[in-house]
Each structure stands twice: as structure tokens, then as C-alpha cells.
XYZ file of C-alpha atoms in Angstrom:
216
model
C 99.031 98.627 120.084
C 102.049 99.459 117.950
C 105.072 97.094 117.984
C 108.017 98.596 116.076
C 110.887 96.330 115.010
C 108.696 93.264 115.423
C 111.126 90.748 113.918
C 109.234 87.506 113.305
C 106.121 89.018 114.952
C 105.888 86.538 117.838
C 105.472 89.364 120.376
C 102.823 91.033 118.220
C 100.947 87.765 117.996
C 101.004 87.202 121.764
C 99.750 90.743 122.431
C 96.899 90.150 119.959
C 96.069 86.937 121.801
C 95.313 89.057 124.846
C 92.554 90.814 122.931
C 94.343 93.821 121.439
C 94.514 94.914 117.838
C 98.183 95.128 116.920
C 100.052 96.976 114.211
C 103.624 95.712 113.848
C 106.441 97.169 111.793
C 109.628 95.566 110.490
C 112.306 96.751 108.061
C 114.201 93.518 107.495
C 113.192 91.670 104.320
C 114.530 88.451 105.823
C 112.389 88.713 108.940
C 109.356 89.765 106.892
C 109.699 86.786 104.557
C 109.999 84.295 107.397
C 107.187 85.940 109.395
C 104.875 85.844 106.367
C 105.498 82.122 105.899
C 105.124 81.193 109.567
C 102.055 83.357 110.178
C 100.154 82.785 106.972
C 101.285 79.600 105.259
C 102.936 77.012 107.505
C 101.076 74.163 109.181
C 101.559 73.481 112.876
C 104.862 71.694 113.596
C 105.460 71.432 109.846
C 109.134 72.499 109.910
C 112.032 70.873 111.728
C 115.038 73.194 111.816
C 118.560 73.057 113.245
C 119.428 76.641 114.152
C 122.943 75.848 115.430
C 124.195 73.382 112.818
C 126.520 75.894 111.126
C 128.095 77.010 114.426
C 131.109 74.760 114.961
C 132.454 76.480 118.066
C 131.646 76.211 121.791
C 130.093 72.698 121.572
C 130.463 70.097 124.336
C 129.337 67.408 121.915
C 127.213 66.980 118.762
C 124.025 67.472 120.772
C 124.454 71.255 120.960
C 125.312 71.712 117.303
C 122.414 69.584 116.052
C 119.691 70.511 118.521
C 116.426 70.995 116.676
C 113.071 72.717 117.093
C 109.746 72.442 115.315
C 107.736 75.431 114.191
C 105.345 77.041 114.139
C 104.268 76.178 117.664
C 101.598 77.012 118.531
C 99.922 77.600 115.196
C 99.295 81.344 114.773
C 95.602 80.671 114.121
C 95.302 79.396 117.706
C 96.125 82.894 118.984
C 93.630 84.484 116.649
C 90.933 82.070 117.756
C 91.386 83.139 121.392
C 90.332 86.721 120.773
C 88.096 86.289 117.727
C 87.470 88.954 115.138
C 88.115 92.537 116.260
C 85.539 94.707 114.518
C 85.894 92.549 111.397
C 89.593 93.303 110.911
C 92.761 91.291 111.378
C 94.200 90.941 114.880
C 97.725 91.616 113.614
C 98.826 93.793 110.711
C 102.479 93.949 109.714
C 103.663 97.097 107.931
C 106.993 96.726 106.120
C 109.497 99.543 105.885
C 111.731 101.935 107.814
C 109.983 102.993 111.032
C 111.074 106.637 110.995
C 110.144 107.111 107.348
C 106.745 105.462 107.836
C 105.648 106.829 111.204
C 107.154 110.308 111.430
C 104.765 113.253 111.496
C 103.231 113.700 108.064
C 104.237 110.199 106.991
C 101.703 107.564 105.813
C 101.746 105.486 109.032
C 101.472 108.405 111.437
C 98.415 108.288 113.704
C 97.628 107.790 117.373
C 97.987 104.533 119.354
C 96.937 103.662 122.886
C 100.156 101.774 123.597
C 103.584 101.214 122.048
C 105.812 98.250 122.909
C 109.509 98.449 122.061
C 111.457 95.224 122.552
C 115.174 95.409 121.791
C 114.395 98.286 119.464
C 115.310 101.766 120.684
C 119.059 101.165 120.350
C 118.610 100.498 116.609
C 117.904 104.199 116.091
C 120.342 106.385 114.195
C 119.045 109.353 116.164
C 117.462 108.437 119.504
C 116.178 111.988 119.992
C 114.255 111.765 116.727
C 112.895 108.313 117.656
C 111.657 109.480 121.072
C 109.944 112.459 119.423
C 108.171 110.156 116.966
C 107.145 107.618 119.611
C 105.778 110.362 121.823
C 103.878 111.903 118.929
C 102.283 108.527 118.127
C 100.905 107.979 121.634
C 97.514 109.191 122.725
C 97.358 111.266 125.928
C 97.372 108.768 128.777
C 98.919 106.165 126.490
C 101.575 103.706 127.638
C 105.069 103.094 126.307
C 106.442 99.690 127.367
C 110.123 99.041 126.794
C 112.409 96.055 127.327
C 115.937 95.665 126.042
C 119.479 96.999 126.187
C 121.468 99.868 124.710
C 123.738 98.238 122.130
C 123.916 101.223 119.843
C 124.509 100.815 116.115
C 127.974 101.922 115.062
C 126.755 104.966 113.134
C 124.346 106.179 115.815
C 124.323 109.959 116.095
C 123.776 109.805 119.867
C 124.971 107.016 122.149
C 123.296 107.822 125.440
C 123.259 105.909 128.658
C 119.995 104.655 130.151
C 119.621 107.528 132.635
C 119.960 109.980 129.747
C 117.306 108.123 127.749
C 114.964 108.202 130.779
C 115.576 111.934 131.166
C 114.301 112.523 127.618
C 111.001 110.848 128.504
C 110.814 112.463 131.926
C 111.218 115.902 130.354
C 108.131 115.129 128.243
C 106.145 114.557 131.452
C 106.018 110.753 131.434
C 105.674 108.877 134.697
C 107.445 105.539 135.110
C 106.106 102.299 136.539
C 107.656 98.878 137.190
C 111.179 100.077 136.326
C 113.621 97.188 136.825
C 116.831 95.593 135.681
C 116.971 91.861 134.992
C 119.315 89.351 133.342
C 118.293 88.097 129.908
C 119.798 85.203 127.946
C 119.671 86.393 124.361
C 119.750 83.346 122.092
C 120.435 80.275 124.241
C 120.187 79.524 127.968
C 123.498 79.790 129.757
C 125.184 76.418 130.059
C 123.827 74.814 126.914
C 127.043 75.636 125.053
C 130.475 76.835 126.144
C 129.447 80.384 125.247
C 126.131 82.217 125.235
C 125.134 85.855 125.065
C 123.459 87.419 128.104
C 122.463 90.987 128.865
C 121.343 92.940 131.902
C 118.191 94.438 130.455
C 115.905 97.217 131.564
C 112.141 97.028 131.597
C 109.571 99.653 132.378
C 106.210 101.155 131.500
C 105.934 104.915 130.967
C 102.597 106.738 130.930
C 102.112 109.817 128.784
C 100.460 112.743 130.596
C 96.839 113.361 129.772
C 97.631 117.063 129.398
C 100.781 119.127 129.434
C 104.047 119.448 127.586
C 104.126 116.090 125.793
C 102.887 115.742 122.227
């Protein structure tokens, strides 16, 4: 399973806990540094952090500004223990670097995967048409693309399509859609904790690549 734009790799870890070998990719040095520490070095509940302490706005009282969490929880090794060794290799591998430059055809990371999971990722593309072409090329025939997220396009995006236009790109490649739905998603904090919180109406679906035909 390939997980592009994995952030701190929590999703990749949870997929691996279900028994899959996961390759995750991330371009942010900040995320990679934190993920490396949490996954490989930290002890369970060894860090107490205050993620909102520098945000002085939208607080009802001091409780919101100084709320704290402990991490990592659970310890990443607990996930690995659930599924054991997969053919002697690591359950999760994180590949640093720009996704398009690493995984495009002829690039060092290009090969076939049985599934690709994009979570709040496709709208980070400078060229969504190029990204769809790469994702399709990486999937095996009969493979599954699972997507969840929104379309909050980067400012310099070459194409800023709506969701129906994005779906049309995949449909034209012969993909069939399953479990397509819209649902509300609180992005960083539950609504009501502070006077302001971000929330999106996300889309979620699984798309299956045809075993034969025009795709790939």
C-alpha cells in the first residue's frame, strides 16, 4: 500500500497494523523529523505537549489554550507487534522527497502497488492531471485508490478543478467507484472546544482500476 503525503505517518502505521506492508512518502522536513522521532525513538507517553499554547484567540478560558496531550500513544511498536514481520522487512517504510519527482514514470520510486491511499493530498498537486496520471500508473490492474479529503487547491495550482471534474478524470480511465460519500470533518479541533474551529465537508470513496482496458 502506498500512502503519499503521509505527514506524521499515523495513517501509514494504522494500515500496517491491519497486516499490510506500507510505503509512505512525505516532502516536509518538519513532518519527517517529528515522524522519525515518534516512530523510532520516543518512549510511550514520554512527551507532554501543549499544541494550542501559542494561540491566544478564540479561548473561552485558559483551559483551551493550555490543553495538553501525551505522545506517542499507542507506542508504534504495538502496531508492529500486531502484524509481526512481513517477509522479514519493515511494516512501514517512509520515503522522503517530492512525490512527483520520486514516483513518476522512470523515477526511482516508480513501481506497482496494490492500493494507494490519499488523505488530504490530491489538492496539494501543482498539476492534478499529472498527479492522476502518476497515481494510475502506479496501481496494478484491479488495484484500489482510496481517497478522503477536500479540494483546497494551492495558490499556484495549474488546474483548480471541482470534484465532479476530478471524478471524470478517473472515470475516463475506466475506474469504477464504490462507497462514494460526503461527510463533515473537523480538521484540527472538535467544534465547540474553542470559539472557532475549522471544519470541512469532505469526500470519501474507493475507486477500482480495471483489470484490462484503457487505464495504465
